Amino acid sequence: MSEITQTPEPPYYAVIFSSHRTEGDNGYSEMAKRMVELASEQPGFLGVESARENVGITVSYWASLEAITNWKKNAEHREAQRLGHQQWYSSFRVRVAKVEHEYGI
């Protein structure tokens, strides 16, 4: 996930997931990879960017709030959320933002 996502003309939505991990992998890497694969199959998914140092930040891009809601309800994603609460994260925040403007080179 080293590329910058090519997104459509705004507006669209960004889900920003900021986290602190617990010690050890405990199946996290495999599940993170699976979640990207699964998200990419969801209607309205536009892409994802992720970085981790002291704080992990993953931003997924979506065409609509409905697409985000449907992703949150996905059964396999809900299981990953449960495991995240129980064993992978010591703290996290999820923020949903509407992207109204973008620019870059």
The first five atom37 places (N, CA, C, CB, O) and aatype in JSON, in Angstrom:
{
  "aatype": [12, 15, 6, 9, 16, 5, 16, 14, 6, 14, 14, 18, 18, 0, 19, 9, 13, 15, 15, 8, 1, 16, 6, 7, 3, 2, 7, 18, 15, 6, 12, 0, 11, 1, 12, 19, 6, 10, 0, 15, 6, 5, 14, 7, 13, 10, 7, 19, 6, 15, 0, 1, 6, 2, 19, 7, 9, 16, 19, 15, 18, 17, 0, 15, 10, 6, 0, 9, 16, 2, 17, 11, 11, 2, 0, 6, 8, 1, 6, 0, 5, 1, 10, 7, 8, 5, 5, 17, 18, 15, 15, 13, 1, 19, 1, 19, 0, 11, 19, 6, 8, 6, 18, 7, 9],
  "atom_mask": [
    [1, 1, 1, 1, 1],
    [1, 1, 1, 1, 1],
    [1, 1, 1, 1, 1],
    [1, 1, 1, 1, 1],
    [1, 1, 1, 1, 1],
    [1, 1, 1, 1, 1],
    [1, 1, 1, 1, 1],
    [1, 1, 1, 1, 1],
    [1, 1, 1, 1, 1],
    [1, 1, 1, 1, 1],
    [1, 1, 1, 1, 1],
    [1, 1, 1, 1, 1],
    [1, 1, 1, 1, 1],
    [1, 1, 1, 1, 1],
    [1, 1, 1, 1, 1],
    [1, 1, 1, 1, 1],
    [1, 1, 1, 1, 1],
    [1, 1, 1, 1, 1],
    [1, 1, 1, 1, 1],
    [1, 1, 1, 1, 1],
    [1, 1, 1, 1, 1],
    [1, 1, 1, 1, 1],
    [1, 1, 1, 1, 1],
    [1, 1, 1, 0, 1],
    [1, 1, 1, 1, 1],
    [1, 1, 1, 1, 1],
    [1, 1, 1, 0, 1],
    [1, 1, 1, 1, 1],
    [1, 1, 1, 1, 1],
    [1, 1, 1, 1, 1],
    [1, 1, 1, 1, 1],
    [1, 1, 1, 1, 1],
    [1, 1, 1, 1, 1],
    [1, 1, 1, 1, 1],
    [1, 1, 1, 1, 1],
    [1, 1, 1, 1, 1],
    [1, 1, 1, 1, 1],
    [1, 1, 1, 1, 1],
    [1, 1, 1, 1, 1],
    [1, 1, 1, 1, 1],
    [1, 1, 1, 1, 1],
    [1, 1, 1, 1, 1],
    [1, 1, 1, 1, 1],
    [1, 1, 1, 0, 1],
    [1, 1, 1, 1, 1],
    [1, 1, 1, 1, 1],
    [1, 1, 1, 0, 1],
    [1, 1, 1, 1, 1],
    [1, 1, 1, 1, 1],
    [1, 1, 1, 1, 1],
    [1, 1, 1, 1, 1],
    [1, 1, 1, 1, 1],
    [1, 1, 1, 1, 1],
    [1, 1, 1, 1, 1],
    [1, 1, 1, 1, 1],
    [1, 1, 1, 0, 1],
    [1, 1, 1, 1, 1],
    [1, 1, 1, 1, 1],
    [1, 1, 1, 1, 1],
    [1, 1, 1, 1, 1],
    [1, 1, 1, 1, 1],
    [1, 1, 1, 1, 1],
    [1, 1, 1, 1, 1],
    [1, 1, 1, 1, 1],
    [1, 1, 1, 1, 1],
    [1, 1, 1, 1, 1],
    [1, 1, 1, 1, 1],
    [1, 1, 1, 1, 1],
    [1, 1, 1, 1, 1],
    [1, 1, 1, 1, 1],
    [1, 1, 1, 1, 1],
    [1, 1, 1, 1, 1],
    [1, 1, 1, 1, 1],
    [1, 1, 1, 1, 1],
    [1, 1, 1, 1, 1],
    [1, 1, 1, 1, 1],
    [1, 1, 1, 1, 1],
    [1, 1, 1, 1, 1],
    [1, 1, 1, 1, 1],
    [1, 1, 1, 1, 1],
    [1, 1, 1, 1, 1],
    [1, 1, 1, 1, 1],
    [1, 1, 1, 1, 1],
    [1, 1, 1, 0, 1],
    [1, 1, 1, 1, 1],
    [1, 1, 1, 1, 1],
    [1, 1, 1, 1, 1],
    [1, 1, 1, 1, 1],
    [1, 1, 1, 1, 1],
    [1, 1, 1, 1, 1],
    [1, 1, 1, 1, 1],
    [1, 1, 1, 1, 1],
    [1, 1, 1, 1, 1],
    [1, 1, 1, 1, 1],
    [1, 1, 1, 1, 1],
    [1, 1, 1, 1, 1],
    [1, 1, 1, 1, 1],
    [1, 1, 1, 1, 1],
    [1, 1, 1, 1, 1],
    [1, 1, 1, 1, 1],
    [1, 1, 1, 1, 1],
    [1, 1, 1, 1, 1],
    [1, 1, 1, 1, 1],
    [1, 1, 1, 0, 1],
    [1, 1, 1, 1, 1]
  ],
  "atom_positions": [
    [[0.82, -1.19, 0.0], [0.0, 0.0, 0.0], [0.86, 1.25, 0.0], [-0.94, 0.0, 1.2], [0.65, 2.15, 0.81]],
    [[1.82, 1.33, -0.88], [2.71, 2.48, -0.87], [2.29, 3.56, -1.86], [4.11, 2.03, -1.18], [2.88, 4.63, -1.89]],
    [[1.27, 3.29, -2.68], [0.84, 4.26, -3.66], [-0.22, 5.19, -3.09], [0.32, 3.56, -4.9], [-0.96, 4.83, -2.17]],
    [[-0.28, 6.39, -3.65], [-1.32, 7.34, -3.29], [-2.55, 7.0, -4.13], [-0.87, 8.82, -3.52], [-2.45, 6.86, -5.35]],
    [[-3.69, 6.87, -3.49], [-4.92, 6.5, -4.17], [-5.34, 7.57, -5.16], [-6.02, 6.26, -3.16], [-5.34, 8.76, -4.84]],
    [[-5.7, 7.14, -6.35], [-6.26, 8.04, -7.35], [-7.77, 8.1, -7.12], [-5.93, 7.56, -8.82], [-8.48, 7.13, -7.38]],
    [[-8.24, 9.21, -6.63], [-9.65, 9.37, -6.3], [-10.36, 10.18, -7.39], [-9.81, 10.06, -4.93], [-9.72, 10.91, -8.15]],
    [[-11.7, 10.05, -7.46], [-12.45, 10.81, -8.45], [-12.58, 12.28, -8.03], [-13.85, 10.19, -8.65], [-12.12, 12.67, -6.96]],
    [[-13.2, 13.06, -8.88], [-13.49, 14.44, -8.51], [-14.36, 14.46, -7.26], [-14.18, 15.2, -9.68], [-15.32, 13.69, -7.18]],
    [[-14.05, 15.32, -6.3], [-14.91, 15.42, -5.12], [-16.31, 15.9, -5.52], [-14.29, 16.39, -4.08], [-16.49, 16.5, -6.58]],
    [[-17.29, 15.63, -4.67], [-17.15, 15.12, -3.32], [-17.12, 13.6, -3.25], [-18.28, 15.64, -2.46], [-17.68, 12.9, -4.1]],
    [[-16.46, 13.1, -2.22], [-16.45, 11.7, -1.83], [-16.1, 11.71, -0.35], [-15.42, 10.83, -2.7], [-15.97, 12.78, 0.24]],
    [[-15.96, 10.56, 0.26], [-15.77, 10.48, 1.71], [-14.48, 9.75, 2.06], [-16.95, 9.78, 2.36], [-14.01, 8.88, 1.33]],
    [[-13.92, 10.15, 3.19], [-12.73, 9.5, 3.73], [-13.04, 8.99, 5.13], [-11.52, 10.49, 3.75], [-13.59, 9.72, 5.96]],
    [[-12.69, 7.74, 5.39], [-12.76, 7.18, 6.74], [-11.33, 7.11, 7.23], [-13.48, 5.76, 6.77], [-10.51, 6.4, 6.66]],
    [[-11.04, 7.84, 8.29], [-9.68, 7.95, 8.84], [-9.63, 7.13, 10.12], [-9.29, 9.45, 9.1], [-10.31, 7.45, 11.1]],
    [[-8.81, 6.1, 10.11], [-8.67, 5.2, 11.26], [-7.28, 5.4, 11.84], [-8.92, 3.71, 10.86], [-6.29, 5.02, 11.22]],
    [[-7.21, 6.0, 13.02], [-5.94, 6.24, 13.72], [-5.86, 5.28, 14.9], [-5.81, 7.73, 14.2], [-6.84, 5.11, 15.62]],
    [[-4.69, 4.65, 15.09], [-4.62, 3.62, 16.14], [-3.25, 3.49, 16.77], [-5.03, 2.29, 15.56], [-2.22, 3.87, 16.2]],
    [[-3.27, 2.94, 17.99], [-2.07, 2.45, 18.68], [-2.24, 0.95, 18.8], [-1.86, 3.15, 20.09], [-3.28, 0.48, 19.27]],
    [[-1.24, 0.2, 18.39], [-1.28, -1.26, 18.44], [-0.82, -1.79, 19.79], [-0.42, -1.85, 17.33], [-0.11, -1.12, 20.53]],
    [[-1.26, -3.0, 20.07], [-0.74, -3.74, 21.22], [0.53, -4.46, 20.76], [-1.81, -4.75, 21.77], [0.88, -4.42, 19.58]],
    [[1.22, -5.11, 21.68], [2.46, -5.85, 21.36], [2.14, -7.11, 20.56], [3.22, -6.22, 22.65], [1.1, -7.74, 20.77]],
    [[3.03, -7.46, 19.66], [2.91, -8.7, 18.89], [1.93, -8.6, 17.74], [0.0, 0.0, 0.0], [1.1, -7.69, 17.69]],
    [[2.04, -9.54, 16.82], [1.18, -9.52, 15.64], [-0.17, -10.19, 15.9], [1.88, -10.21, 14.47], [-1.21, -9.62, 15.59]],
    [[-0.15, -11.37, 16.47], [-1.38, -12.1, 16.84], [-2.4, -12.19, 15.72], [-2.01, -11.43, 18.03], [-3.61, -12.1, 15.96]],
    [[-1.93, -12.37, 14.48], [-2.83, -12.5, 13.34], [-3.24, -11.18, 12.71], [0.0, 0.0, 0.0], [-4.03, -11.16, 11.77]],
    [[-2.72, -10.08, 13.23], [-3.11, -8.75, 12.74], [-2.76, -8.55, 11.26], [-2.45, -7.67, 13.57], [-3.61, -8.13, 10.48]],
    [[-1.53, -8.84, 10.88], [-1.08, -8.58, 9.51], [-1.94, -9.3, 8.47], [0.38, -8.99, 9.34], [-2.31, -8.72, 7.45]],
    [[-2.24, -10.55, 8.75], [-3.07, -11.33, 7.84], [-4.47, -10.73, 7.73], [-3.15, -12.79, 8.32], [-5.02, -10.62, 6.64]],
    [[-5.04, -10.34, 8.87], [-6.38, -9.75, 8.86], [-6.38, -8.39, 8.17], [-6.91, -9.62, 10.3], [-7.32, -8.09, 7.44]],
    [[-5.37, -7.58, 8.39], [-5.3, -6.27, 7.73], [-5.27, -6.43, 6.22], [-4.05, -5.5, 8.2], [-5.95, -5.7, 5.5]],
    [[-4.49, -7.39, 5.74], [-4.43, -7.67, 4.31], [-5.8, -8.12, 3.8], [-3.37, -8.75, 4.01], [-6.25, -7.67, 2.74]],
    [[-6.45, -8.99, 4.53], [-7.77, -9.48, 4.13], [-8.79, -8.34, 4.1], [-8.24, -10.58, 5.09], [-9.64, -8.31, 3.21]],
    [[-8.72, -7.42, 5.05], [-9.68, -6.32, 5.08], [-9.53, -5.41, 3.86], [-9.51, -5.5, 6.37], [-10.53, -4.92, 3.33]],
    [[-8.3, -5.18, 3.42], [-8.1, -4.39, 2.2], [-8.68, -5.12, 1.0], [-6.58, -4.09, 1.98], [-9.35, -4.51, 0.16]],
    [[-8.44, -6.43, 0.91], [-9.01, -7.23, -0.19], [-10.54, -7.17, -0.17], [-8.53, -8.69, -0.09], [-11.17, -6.96, -1.2]],
    [[-11.11, -7.36, 1.01], [-12.56, -7.38, 1.15], [-13.16, -6.0, 0.86], [-12.95, -7.83, 2.55], [-14.17, -5.9, 0.16]],
    [[-12.55, -4.95, 1.4], [-13.05, -3.59, 1.15], [-13.05, -3.27, -0.34], [-12.2, -2.56, 1.91], [-13.98, -2.64, -0.84]],
    [[-12.01, -3.72, -1.04], [-11.9, -3.41, -2.47], [-13.0, -4.07, -3.29], [-10.54, -3.84, -2.99], [-13.23, -3.69, -4.44]],
    [[-13.67, -5.05, -2.72], [-14.78, -5.73, -3.39], [-16.12, -5.05, -3.12], [-14.85, -7.18, -2.95], [-17.13, -5.4, -3.74]],
    [[-16.14, -4.08, -2.2], [-17.39, -3.46, -1.79], [-17.8, -2.35, -2.75], [-17.27, -2.9, -0.37], [-16.95, -1.57, -3.18]],
    [[-19.1, -2.27, -3.09], [-19.57, -1.17, -3.93], [-19.26, 0.18, -3.25], [-21.09, -1.31, -4.21], [-19.49, 0.35, -2.06]],
    [[-18.75, 1.1, -4.03], [-18.45, 2.44, -3.52], [-17.06, 2.61, -2.96], [0.0, 0.0, 0.0], [-16.68, 3.73, -2.61]],
    [[-16.27, 1.54, -2.87], [-14.89, 1.65, -2.39], [-14.04, 2.31, -3.46], [-14.31, 0.26, -2.0], [-14.09, 1.93, -4.63]],
    [[-13.24, 3.31, -3.06], [-12.41, 4.05, -4.01], [-10.92, 3.79, -3.84], [-12.66, 5.51, -3.87], [-10.16, 3.97, -4.79]],
    [[-10.5, 3.37, -2.65], [-9.08, 3.1, -2.43], [-8.72, 3.24, -0.97], [0.0, 0.0, 0.0], [-9.55, 3.58, -0.13]],
    [[-7.44, 2.97, -0.67], [-6.96, 3.02, 0.71], [-5.49, 3.41, 0.74], [-7.18, 1.67, 1.43], [-4.72, 3.06, -0.16]],
    [[-5.11, 4.13, 1.78], [-3.72, 4.48, 2.05], [-3.45, 4.2, 3.52], [-3.41, 5.99, 1.7], [-4.32, 4.41, 4.37]],
    [[-2.24, 3.71, 3.83], [-1.95, 3.35, 5.21], [-0.49, 3.57, 5.53], [-2.33, 1.89, 5.46], [0.39, 3.36, 4.7]],
    [[-0.24, 4.01, 6.77], [1.12, 4.19, 7.26], [1.13, 3.9, 8.76], [1.65, 5.64, 6.97], [0.15, 4.15, 9.46]],
    [[2.24, 3.37, 9.24], [2.36, 3.07, 10.66], [3.76, 3.37, 11.13], [1.99, 1.6, 10.96], [4.74, 2.9, 10.55]],
    [[3.84, 4.17, 12.18], [5.08, 4.34, 12.92], [4.67, 4.26, 14.38], [5.82, 5.71, 12.57], [4.39, 3.16, 14.86]],
    [[4.62, 5.35, 15.08], [4.1, 5.31, 16.46], [2.57, 5.24, 16.47], [4.56, 6.54, 17.24], [1.97, 4.55, 17.29]],
    [[1.98, 5.96, 15.54], [0.53, 5.94, 15.36], [0.25, 5.38, 13.97], [-0.1, 7.37, 15.53], [0.86, 5.81, 12.99]],
    [[-0.65, 4.43, 13.89], [-1.06, 3.91, 12.59], [-2.2, 4.76, 12.05], [0.0, 0.0, 0.0], [-3.12, 5.11, 12.79]],
    [[-2.14, 5.08, 10.78], [-3.21, 5.83, 10.14], [-3.57, 5.13, 8.83], [-2.81, 7.32, 9.9], [-2.72, 4.95, 7.96]],
    [[-4.83, 4.74, 8.72], [-5.34, 4.17, 7.5], [-6.51, 5.03, 7.05], [-5.77, 2.67, 7.69], [-7.43, 5.3, 7.83]],
    [[-6.47, 5.47, 5.81], [-7.55, 6.26, 5.24], [-8.15, 5.47, 4.09], [-7.04, 7.67, 4.77], [-7.47, 5.14, 3.12]],
    [[-9.43, 5.17, 4.21], [-10.13, 4.53, 3.1], [-11.07, 5.57, 2.5], [-10.91, 3.25, 3.56], [-11.63, 6.4, 3.21]],
    [[-11.23, 5.49, 1.18], [-12.03, 6.46, 0.45], [-13.26, 5.77, -0.11], [-11.21, 7.12, -0.68], [-13.2, 4.64, -0.61]],
    [[-14.4, 6.47, -0.02], [-15.69, 5.88, -0.38], [-16.52, 6.88, -1.17], [-16.45, 5.43, 0.88], [-16.41, 8.09, -0.98]],
    [[-17.35, 6.36, -2.06], [-18.19, 7.2, -2.9], [-19.34, 7.84, -2.15], [-18.72, 6.39, -4.05], [-19.82, 8.91, -2.54]],
    [[-19.8, 7.2, -1.07], [-20.99, 7.7, -0.36], [-20.99, 7.26, 1.1], [-22.27, 7.21, -1.06], [-20.26, 6.35, 1.5]],
    [[-21.83, 7.92, 1.88], [-22.02, 7.5, 3.27], [-22.69, 6.13, 3.32], [-22.86, 8.54, 4.04], [-22.41, 5.33, 4.23]],
    [[-23.56, 5.85, 2.38], [-24.21, 4.54, 2.32], [-23.18, 3.43, 2.13], [-25.25, 4.5, 1.17], [-23.28, 2.38, 2.76]],
    [[-22.19, 3.64, 1.28], [-21.14, 2.65, 1.06], [-20.35, 2.41, 2.35], [-20.18, 3.11, -0.07], [-20.0, 1.27, 2.66]],
    [[-20.08, 3.46, 3.09], [-19.37, 3.34, 4.37], [-20.21, 2.54, 5.36], [-19.05, 4.75, 4.96], [-19.7, 1.64, 6.03]],
    [[-21.49, 2.85, 5.45], [-22.39, 2.13, 6.36], [-22.45, 0.65, 6.0], [-23.8, 2.74, 6.31], [-22.41, -0.21, 6.89]],
    [[-22.54, 0.34, 4.72], [-22.58, -1.07, 4.3], [-21.27, -1.78, 4.64], [-22.85, -1.17, 2.79], [-21.3, -2.95, 5.04]],
    [[-20.15, -1.12, 4.5], [-18.85, -1.7, 4.86], [-18.8, -1.99, 6.36], [-17.7, -0.76, 4.45], [-18.34, -3.05, 6.77]],
    [[-19.27, -1.06, 7.16], [-19.26, -1.24, 8.61], [-20.12, -2.44, 9.02], [-19.75, 0.03, 9.31], [-19.83, -3.09, 10.03]],
    [[-21.15, -2.73, 8.26], [-22.06, -3.83, 8.57], [-21.57, -5.19, 8.05], [-23.41, -3.55, 7.99], [-22.13, -6.22, 8.43]],
    [[-20.55, -5.21, 7.2], [-20.04, -6.47, 6.63], [-19.63, -7.43, 7.75], [-18.85, -6.19, 5.68], [-18.89, -7.04, 8.65]],
    [[-20.1, -8.66, 7.69], [-19.88, -9.63, 8.77], [-18.4, -9.9, 9.02], [-20.58, -10.93, 8.45], [-17.98, -9.96, 10.18]],
    [[-17.62, -10.07, 7.98], [-16.19, -10.35, 8.15], [-15.48, -9.12, 8.73], [-15.55, -10.76, 6.81], [-14.56, -9.26, 9.54]],
    [[-15.89, -7.94, 8.3], [-15.32, -6.71, 8.84], [-15.69, -6.55, 10.32], [-15.82, -5.49, 8.03], [-14.87, -6.11, 11.12]],
    [[-16.92, -6.91, 10.66], [-17.36, -6.83, 12.07], [-16.51, -7.75, 12.96], [-18.86, -7.2, 12.2], [-16.2, -7.4, 14.09]],
    [[-16.14, -8.92, 12.45], [-15.29, -9.83, 13.21], [-13.9, -9.21, 13.4], [-15.17, -11.2, 12.49], [-13.31, -9.32, 14.48]],
    [[-13.37, -8.58, 12.36], [-12.08, -7.89, 12.49], [-12.17, -6.77, 13.52], [-11.61, -7.33, 11.13], [-11.23, -6.56, 14.29]],
    [[-13.28, -6.06, 13.53], [-13.48, -4.99, 14.53], [-13.47, -5.58, 15.94], [-14.81, -4.23, 14.27], [-12.85, -5.04, 16.85]],
    [[-14.17, -6.69, 16.11], [-14.23, -7.34, 17.43], [-12.84, -7.73, 17.9], [-15.15, -8.59, 17.39], [-12.47, -7.49, 19.05]],
    [[-12.06, -8.35, 17.01], [-10.69, -8.74, 17.38], [-9.82, -7.52, 17.65], [-10.07, -9.59, 16.26], [-8.96, -7.55, 18.53]],
    [[-10.04, -6.46, 16.9], [-9.29, -5.22, 17.14], [-9.54, -4.69, 18.53], [0.0, 0.0, 0.0], [-8.61, -4.3, 19.23]],
    [[-10.8, -4.67, 18.95], [-11.16, -4.22, 20.3], [-10.53, -5.12, 21.36], [-12.69, -4.2, 20.47], [-10.04, -4.63, 22.38]],
    [[-10.53, -6.43, 21.12], [-10.07, -7.39, 22.12], [-8.56, -7.52, 22.2], [-10.66, -8.72, 21.82], [-8.02, -7.67, 23.3]],
    [[-7.84, -7.47, 21.04], [-6.43, -7.83, 21.13], [-5.45, -7.0, 20.32], [-6.29, -9.21, 20.71], [-4.26, -7.03, 20.62]],
    [[-5.88, -6.25, 19.31], [-4.9, -5.6, 18.44], [-4.65, -4.13, 18.73], [-5.34, -5.73, 17.05], [-3.58, -3.61, 18.42]],
    [[-5.63, -3.44, 19.34], [-5.48, -2.0, 19.55], [-5.57, -1.64, 21.03], [-6.55, -1.23, 18.77], [-6.45, -2.12, 21.75]],
    [[-4.65, -0.79, 21.46], [-4.76, -0.25, 22.81], [-5.62, 1.01, 22.81], [-3.36, 0.06, 23.4], [-6.22, 1.36, 23.82]],
    [[-5.68, 1.68, 21.66], [-6.59, 2.81, 21.47], [-6.76, 3.06, 19.98], [-6.07, 4.1, 22.2], [-5.89, 2.73, 19.18]],
    [[-7.9, 3.66, 19.62], [-8.13, 4.03, 18.22], [-9.21, 5.09, 18.14], [-8.51, 2.81, 17.38], [-9.98, 5.29, 19.08]],
    [[-9.27, 5.75, 17.0], [-10.31, 6.71, 16.68], [-10.68, 6.51, 15.21], [-9.84, 8.18, 16.95], [-9.82, 6.25, 14.37]],
    [[-11.97, 6.62, 14.92], [-12.46, 6.59, 13.54], [-13.12, 7.94, 13.27], [-13.47, 5.39, 13.31], [-13.96, 8.41, 14.04]],
    [[-12.72, 8.55, 12.18], [-13.29, 9.83, 11.77], [-13.79, 9.68, 10.34], [-12.24, 10.99, 11.9], [-13.11, 9.09, 9.5]],
    [[-14.96, 10.22, 10.06], [-15.51, 10.2, 8.72], [-15.6, 11.65, 8.25], [-16.92, 9.5, 8.68], [-16.17, 12.5, 8.92]],
    [[-15.02, 11.91, 7.07], [-14.97, 13.28, 6.56], [-15.43, 13.31, 5.1], [-13.55, 13.86, 6.69], [-15.17, 12.38, 4.34]],
    [[-16.1, 14.38, 4.74], [-16.47, 14.59, 3.35], [-15.35, 15.38, 2.68], [-17.84, 15.34, 3.24], [-14.98, 16.46, 3.14]],
    [[-14.82, 14.84, 1.61], [-13.77, 15.52, 0.85], [-14.46, 16.41, -0.17], [-12.79, 14.49, 0.15], [-15.19, 15.94, -1.04]],
    [[-14.22, 17.7, -0.05], [-14.87, 18.65, -0.93], [-13.91, 19.25, -1.95], [-15.49, 19.75, -0.13], [-14.33, 19.82, -2.96]],
    [[-12.62, 19.12, -1.69], [-11.6, 19.69, -2.58], [-10.34, 18.87, -2.46], [-11.32, 21.18, -2.24], [-10.01, 18.4, -1.38]],
    [[-9.63, 18.69, -3.56], [-8.34, 18.03, -3.52], [-7.44, 18.6, -4.6], [-8.5, 16.5, -3.69], [-7.91, 19.1, -5.63]],
    [[-6.15, 18.53, -4.37], [-5.19, 18.95, -5.38], [-3.87, 18.22, -5.13], [-4.99, 20.5, -5.35], [-3.68, 17.64, -4.06]],
    [[-2.98, 18.24, -6.07], [-1.68, 17.58, -5.9], [-0.91, 17.55, -7.2], [0.0, 0.0, 0.0], [-1.34, 18.12, -8.21]],
    [[0.22, 16.88, -7.17], [1.02, 16.74, -8.38], [1.19, 15.26, -8.71], [2.4, 17.42, -8.22], [1.84, 14.92, -9.7]]
  ]
}
